[in-house]
Amino acid sequence: MRCGACPHEWDATADWLDRFDQGKEGCPACGTDCRGEDRPDFTAAPDDQAHDEAATRDLAWYHSSTHPIWPDRDFDPAADLTEETRQRMESMSARPGAVERWAARQKSKAVHVGTYEAAIENMFRRIDDEGGPADQFFLHRVRLRQDCMIEPGVHPEPTDFVGNAYLTEVCAPGVNVLRYVNVHEDASRISLALDVDAIDAVQSIPIPLPIDTSDPWITDATARLHCASARPPEPMTSTLQRFRPRTIPALATEGRQLVKEAGAELPVNLRDRFGLEIDEETFASDPSGFPARVLGLVRLVTDPGRVLAALDAQGWRTV
Ligand SMILES: [Zn+2]
């Protein structure tokens, strides 16, 4: 961490960060806490190899996505626009070609890569935020071109208010790699905002890895879900209950309990983002599917060696 009010820098533990976010801790030197405008924030870890330009080119970089092919030069951002949207975009613009200009701008957005941990943490966050049906995710490992142009120094994340970054607006001409401190995922580690031209090749695998459904934890969890699905709904323990009495299916409660138990092995920052829900329909169609997904996600964190070996076995796709 680096204080915004004084020059102090220090190593913070996950527990310290948790208290800091609640306003119970401040800068060890001057006491500035999370409420100040000059609040302490993550800074690049001094031991990060990516401080060195040559090492940055040689490191493996990771990205998680719901796209099996990423990045995709042939991707057309305008493909999903309805005719109505296209007409509205054209009518709002002073000159013709609004859709093409918008699509070109979309395609000039930087792509982001980071550590393995950052890619996995990003996927956990997306699963937690979306809370919808189980999307298939893919893990991509990126090899940079040896002639890529790296902006000197390590910078704050270059994204605008909707999370987009355009390198041409923040870097010298010709630069296609910008190093920044990731403050959201694998915080304090260096991530990269890239132009696709900086990428040499990519390896990709679906994640989580396939899992043996005869694993004892899955068998036991599936049996518990079967029992729960036969129980009557349970009352919600919510403060809103006084106004709107509600119940929750016992299956959902048991699912949350399983997630909590399996998630106990995760580091605290991931545990808070480990939100999976089970519904009757998914359970009926594939009873062991939910426990298998839960265990598969946990193993991405507890057994990264298997994941990296699976990536090693893939061919490189040039971009
Ligand atoms: Zn301070």
Coordinates of N, CA, C and O in Angstrom, one line a residue, residues 83-189:
E83 N -31.5 -3.1 -36.3 CA -31.7 -2.1 -37.3 C -32.1 -0.8 -36.7 O -31.7 0.3 -37.1
E84 N -33.0 -0.9 -35.7 CA -33.5 0.3 -35.0 C -32.4 1.1 -34.3 O -32.3 2.3 -34.4
T85 N -31.5 0.3 -33.6 CA -30.4 1.0 -32.9 C -29.4 1.6 -34.0 O -29.0 2.8 -33.8
R86 N -29.2 1.0 -35.1 CA -28.3 1.5 -36.1 C -28.9 2.8 -36.6 O -28.2 3.8 -36.8
Q87 N -30.2 2.8 -36.9 CA -30.9 4.0 -37.4 C -30.8 5.2 -36.4 O -30.6 6.3 -36.7
R88 N -31.0 4.8 -35.1 CA -30.9 5.8 -34.1 C -29.5 6.4 -34.0 O -29.4 7.6 -33.9
M89 N -28.5 5.6 -34.0 CA -27.1 6.1 -34.0 C -26.9 7.0 -35.2 O -26.2 8.0 -35.0
E90 N -27.3 6.6 -36.4 CA -27.1 7.5 -37.5 C -27.9 8.8 -37.4 O -27.3 9.8 -37.8
S91 N -29.1 8.7 -36.9 CA -29.9 10.0 -36.8 C -29.3 10.9 -35.8 O -29.6 12.1 -35.8
M92 N -28.6 10.4 -34.8 CA -28.0 11.2 -33.7 C -26.7 11.9 -34.2 O -26.2 12.7 -33.5
S93 N -26.2 11.4 -35.3 CA -24.9 11.9 -35.7 C -25.0 12.9 -36.8 O -25.9 12.9 -37.6
A94 N -24.1 13.9 -36.8 CA -24.2 15.0 -37.8 C -23.7 14.5 -39.2 O -24.1 15.1 -40.2
R95 N -22.9 13.5 -39.3 CA -22.5 13.0 -40.6 C -22.7 11.4 -40.7 O -22.7 10.8 -39.6
P96 N -22.8 10.9 -41.9 CA -23.1 9.5 -42.0 C -21.9 8.6 -41.6 O -20.8 9.2 -41.4
G97 N -22.1 7.4 -41.3 CA -21.0 6.5 -40.9 C -20.9 6.3 -39.4 O -19.9 5.9 -38.9
A98 N -21.9 6.7 -38.6 CA -21.8 6.7 -37.2 C -21.6 5.3 -36.6 O -20.8 5.1 -35.7
V99 N -22.3 4.3 -37.2 CA -22.1 2.9 -36.8 C -20.7 2.4 -37.0 O -20.1 1.8 -36.1
E100 N -20.1 2.7 -38.2 CA -18.8 2.3 -38.5 C -17.8 2.9 -37.5 O -16.8 2.3 -37.1
R101 N -18.0 4.2 -37.3 CA -17.0 4.9 -36.4 C -17.1 4.4 -35.0 O -16.1 4.2 -34.3
W102 N -18.4 4.1 -34.5 CA -18.5 3.5 -33.2 C -17.8 2.1 -33.1 O -17.1 1.8 -32.2
A103 N -18.0 1.3 -34.2 CA -17.4 0.0 -34.2 C -15.9 0.1 -34.2 O -15.2 -0.7 -33.5
A104 N -15.3 1.0 -35.0 CA -13.9 1.2 -35.0 C -13.4 1.6 -33.6 O -12.3 1.1 -33.2
R105 N -14.1 2.4 -33.0 CA -13.7 2.9 -31.6 C -13.7 1.7 -30.7 O -12.8 1.5 -29.9
Q106 N -14.8 0.9 -30.8 CA -14.9 -0.3 -29.9 C -13.7 -1.2 -30.1 O -13.1 -1.7 -29.2
K107 N -13.3 -1.4 -31.4 CA -12.2 -2.3 -31.7 C -10.8 -1.7 -31.3 O -9.9 -2.5 -31.2
S108 N -10.8 -0.4 -31.1 CA -9.5 0.2 -30.7 C -9.3 0.2 -29.2 O -8.2 0.6 -28.7
K109 N -10.2 -0.4 -28.5 CA -10.1 -0.5 -27.0 C -9.0 -1.5 -26.7 O -8.8 -2.5 -27.3
A110 N -8.2 -1.1 -25.6 CA -7.1 -2.0 -25.2 C -7.7 -3.3 -24.6 O -8.8 -3.2 -24.0
V111 N -7.0 -4.4 -24.7 CA -7.4 -5.6 -24.0 C -6.5 -5.7 -22.8 O -5.4 -5.1 -22.7
H112 N -7.0 -6.4 -21.8 CA -6.3 -6.5 -20.5 C -5.8 -7.9 -20.2 O -6.6 -8.8 -20.3
V113 N -4.6 -8.0 -19.8 CA -4.1 -9.3 -19.3 C -3.3 -9.0 -18.0 O -2.9 -7.9 -17.7
G114 N -3.2 -10.1 -17.2 CA -2.6 -9.9 -15.9 C -2.0 -11.3 -15.4 O -1.8 -12.2 -16.2
T115 N -1.9 -11.4 -14.1 CA -1.4 -12.6 -13.5 C -2.5 -13.7 -13.6 O -3.7 -13.4 -13.8
Y116 N -2.1 -15.0 -13.5 CA -3.0 -16.1 -13.4 C -4.1 -15.7 -12.3 O -5.3 -15.9 -12.5
E117 N -3.6 -15.3 -11.1 CA -4.5 -15.0 -10.0 C -5.5 -13.9 -10.4 O -6.7 -14.0 -10.0
A118 N -5.0 -12.9 -11.1 CA -5.9 -11.8 -11.5 C -7.0 -12.3 -12.5 O -8.2 -11.9 -12.3
A119 N -6.6 -13.2 -13.4 CA -7.6 -13.7 -14.4 C -8.7 -14.5 -13.7 O -9.9 -14.4 -14.0
I120 N -8.3 -15.4 -12.7 CA -9.2 -16.2 -12.0 C -10.1 -15.3 -11.1 O -11.3 -15.5 -11.0
E121 N -9.5 -14.3 -10.4 CA -10.3 -13.5 -9.6 C -11.3 -12.7 -10.4 O -12.5 -12.5 -9.9
N122 N -11.0 -12.3 -11.6 CA -11.9 -11.6 -12.4 C -13.1 -12.5 -12.8 O -14.2 -12.0 -12.8
M123 N -12.8 -13.7 -13.1 CA -13.9 -14.7 -13.4 C -14.8 -14.8 -12.1 O -16.0 -14.8 -12.3
F124 N -14.2 -15.0 -11.0 CA -15.1 -15.1 -9.8 C -16.0 -13.9 -9.6 O -17.1 -14.0 -9.3
R125 N -15.4 -12.7 -9.9 CA -16.2 -11.5 -9.7 C -17.4 -11.5 -10.8 O -18.5 -11.1 -10.4
R126 N -17.1 -11.9 -12.0 CA -18.1 -11.9 -13.0 C -19.2 -12.9 -12.7 O -20.4 -12.6 -12.9
I127 N -18.8 -14.1 -12.2 CA -19.8 -15.1 -11.8 C -20.7 -14.5 -10.7 O -21.9 -14.7 -10.7
D128 N -20.1 -13.9 -9.7 CA -20.8 -13.4 -8.6 C -21.7 -12.2 -9.0 O -22.9 -12.1 -8.6
D129 N -21.3 -11.3 -9.9 CA -22.1 -10.2 -10.3 C -23.2 -10.6 -11.2 O -24.3 -10.1 -11.1
E130 N -23.0 -11.5 -12.1 CA -24.0 -11.9 -13.0 C -25.1 -12.7 -12.4 O -26.3 -12.5 -12.6
G131 N -24.7 -13.7 -11.5 CA -25.6 -14.5 -10.8 C -26.6 -15.2 -11.7 O -27.6 -15.8 -11.1
G132 N -26.4 -15.2 -13.0 CA -27.4 -15.9 -13.8 C -27.0 -17.3 -14.1 O -26.4 -18.0 -13.3
P133 N -27.4 -17.9 -15.2 CA -27.1 -19.3 -15.5 C -25.6 -19.4 -15.7 O -24.9 -18.4 -16.0
A134 N -25.1 -20.6 -15.5 CA -23.7 -20.9 -15.5 C -23.1 -20.7 -16.9 O -23.2 -21.5 -17.8
D135 N -22.3 -19.6 -17.1 CA -21.6 -19.3 -18.4 C -20.4 -20.2 -18.4 O -19.7 -20.5 -17.4
Q136 N -20.0 -20.6 -19.6 CA -18.7 -21.3 -19.8 C -17.6 -20.3 -19.9 O -17.7 -19.4 -20.7
F137 N -16.6 -20.4 -19.1 CA -15.5 -19.5 -19.2 C -14.3 -20.2 -19.8 O -14.2 -21.4 -19.8
F138 N -13.4 -19.4 -20.3 CA -12.1 -19.8 -20.9 C -10.9 -19.1 -20.3 O -11.1 -17.9 -20.0
L139 N -9.8 -19.8 -20.1 CA -8.6 -19.1 -19.7 C -7.7 -19.0 -20.8 O -7.4 -20.0 -21.5
H140 N -7.2 -17.8 -21.1 CA -6.3 -17.6 -22.2 C -4.9 -17.2 -21.7 O -4.8 -16.4 -20.8
R141 N -3.8 -17.8 -22.2 CA -2.5 -17.4 -21.8 C -1.8 -16.8 -23.0 O -1.8 -17.3 -24.1
V142 N -1.3 -15.6 -22.8 CA -0.8 -14.7 -23.9 C 0.7 -14.7 -23.9 O 1.3 -14.5 -22.8
R143 N 1.3 -14.8 -25.1 CA 2.7 -14.6 -25.3 C 2.9 -13.3 -26.0 O 2.3 -13.1 -27.1
L144 N 3.7 -12.4 -25.5 CA 3.8 -11.1 -26.2 C 4.9 -11.2 -27.3 O 5.7 -12.1 -27.3
R145 N 4.8 -10.3 -28.3 CA 5.8 -10.2 -29.3 C 7.0 -9.6 -28.7 O 7.0 -8.7 -27.9
Q146 N 8.2 -10.1 -29.1 CA 9.4 -9.6 -28.6 C 9.7 -8.1 -29.0 O 10.4 -7.4 -28.4
D147 N 9.0 -7.7 -30.1 CA 9.2 -6.3 -30.5 C 8.1 -5.4 -30.1 O 7.9 -4.3 -30.6
C148 N 7.3 -5.8 -29.1 CA 6.2 -4.9 -28.6 C 6.8 -3.7 -28.0 O 7.9 -3.8 -27.4
M149 N 6.1 -2.6 -28.0 CA 6.6 -1.3 -27.5 C 6.0 -1.1 -26.1 O 4.7 -0.9 -26.1
I150 N 6.8 -1.1 -25.1 CA 6.2 -0.9 -23.7 C 6.4 0.5 -23.2 O 7.5 1.1 -23.3
E151 N 5.3 1.1 -22.8 CA 5.4 2.5 -22.2 C 6.3 2.4 -20.9 O 6.1 1.5 -20.1
P152 N 7.3 3.3 -20.8 CA 8.1 3.2 -19.6 C 7.3 3.4 -18.3 O 6.3 4.2 -18.3
G153 N 7.7 2.8 -17.2 CA 7.1 3.0 -15.9 C 5.8 2.1 -15.7 O 5.3 1.5 -16.6
V154 N 5.3 2.2 -14.5 CA 4.1 1.4 -14.1 C 3.1 2.5 -13.7 O 3.4 3.4 -12.9
H155 N 1.9 2.4 -14.3 CA 1.0 3.5 -14.2 C -0.3 3.1 -13.4 O -0.6 2.0 -13.2
P156 N -1.1 4.1 -13.0 CA -2.5 3.8 -12.5 C -3.3 3.2 -13.7 O -3.0 3.4 -14.8
E157 N -4.3 2.4 -13.3 CA -5.2 1.8 -14.4 C -5.7 2.8 -15.3 O -6.3 3.8 -14.9
P158 N -5.5 2.7 -16.6 CA -5.8 3.7 -17.6 C -7.3 3.8 -18.1 O -7.6 4.3 -19.1
T159 N -8.2 3.2 -17.3 CA -9.6 3.1 -17.8 C -10.4 4.3 -17.6 O -10.2 5.0 -16.6
D160 N -11.4 4.5 -18.4 CA -12.3 5.6 -18.2 C -13.4 5.2 -17.3 O -13.4 4.1 -16.8
F161 N -14.5 6.0 -17.2 CA -15.5 5.7 -16.2 C -16.3 4.5 -16.5 O -17.0 4.0 -15.6
V162 N -16.3 4.0 -17.7 CA -17.0 2.7 -18.0 C -16.0 1.6 -18.1 O -16.4 0.5 -18.6
G163 N -14.8 1.8 -17.8 CA -13.8 0.7 -17.7 C -13.1 0.4 -19.0 O -12.4 -0.6 -19.2
N164 N -13.1 1.4 -20.0 CA -12.4 1.2 -21.2 C -11.1 2.0 -21.2 O -11.0 3.0 -20.6
A165 N -10.1 1.4 -22.0 CA -8.8 2.1 -22.1 C -8.5 2.2 -23.6 O -8.7 1.3 -24.3
Y166 N -8.0 3.4 -24.0 CA -7.5 3.6 -25.3 C -6.0 4.0 -25.3 O -5.8 5.1 -24.8
L167 N -5.1 3.1 -25.7 CA -3.7 3.4 -25.5 C -3.3 4.7 -26.3 O -2.4 5.4 -25.8
T168 N -3.9 4.9 -27.4 CA -3.4 6.1 -28.2 C -3.7 7.4 -27.5 O -3.0 8.4 -27.7
E169 N -4.6 7.3 -26.5 CA -4.9 8.6 -25.8 C -4.0 8.8 -24.6 O -3.9 9.9 -24.0
V170 N -3.3 7.7 -24.1 CA -2.5 7.8 -22.9 C -1.0 7.5 -23.1 O -0.2 7.7 -22.2
C171 N -0.7 7.0 -24.3 CA 0.7 6.6 -24.5 C 1.4 7.4 -25.6 O 0.7 8.0 -26.5
A172 N 2.7 7.3 -25.7 CA 3.4 7.9 -26.8 C 3.1 7.1 -28.1 O 2.7 5.9 -28.0
P173 N 3.2 7.7 -29.3 CA 2.8 7.0 -30.5 C 3.7 5.7 -30.7 O 4.8 5.7 -30.4
G174 N 3.0 4.7 -31.2 CA 3.7 3.4 -31.4 C 3.7 2.5 -30.2 O 4.0 1.3 -30.4
V175 N 3.4 3.0 -29.0 CA 3.4 2.1 -27.8 C 2.2 1.2 -27.9 O 1.1 1.7 -28.2
N176 N 2.4 -0.1 -27.7 CA 1.2 -1.0 -27.7 C 1.1 -1.8 -26.4 O 0.2 -2.7 -26.3
V177 N 1.9 -1.5 -25.4 CA 1.7 -2.1 -24.0 C 1.9 -1.1 -22.9 O 2.8 -0.3 -22.9
L178 N 0.9 -1.0 -22.0 CA 1.0 -0.1 -20.9 C 0.9 -1.0 -19.6 O -0.1 -1.7 -19.5
R179 N 1.9 -0.8 -18.7 CA 1.8 -1.5 -17.5 C 1.1 -0.7 -16.4 O 1.3 0.5 -16.3
Y180 N 0.2 -1.4 -15.7 CA -0.5 -0.6 -14.6 C -0.7 -1.5 -13.4 O -0.6 -2.7 -13.4
V181 N -0.9 -0.8 -12.3 CA -1.1 -1.5 -11.0 C -2.6 -1.9 -11.0 O -3.5 -1.1 -11.0
N182 N -2.8 -3.2 -10.8 CA -4.2 -3.7 -10.7 C -4.6 -3.5 -9.3 O -4.0 -4.0 -8.3
V183 N -5.7 -2.7 -9.1 CA -6.2 -2.5 -7.7 C -7.4 -3.3 -7.4 O -8.0 -3.2 -6.3
H184 N -7.9 -4.0 -8.4 CA -9.1 -4.8 -8.3 C -8.9 -6.3 -8.1 O -9.5 -6.9 -7.3
E185 N -8.0 -6.8 -8.9 CA -7.8 -8.3 -8.9 C -6.3 -8.5 -8.7 O -5.5 -7.9 -9.4
D186 N -6.0 -9.5 -7.8 CA -4.6 -9.7 -7.4 C -3.9 -8.4 -7.2 O -2.9 -8.1 -7.7
A187 N -4.6 -7.6 -6.3 CA -4.2 -6.2 -6.1 C -2.7 -6.1 -5.8 O -2.1 -6.9 -5.1
S188 N -2.1 -5.0 -6.3 CA -0.7 -4.6 -6.2 C 0.2 -5.3 -7.2 O 1.4 -5.0 -7.3
R189 N -0.4 -6.3 -8.0 CA 0.4 -6.9 -9.0 C 0.2 -6.1 -10.3 O -0.8 -5.5 -10.5

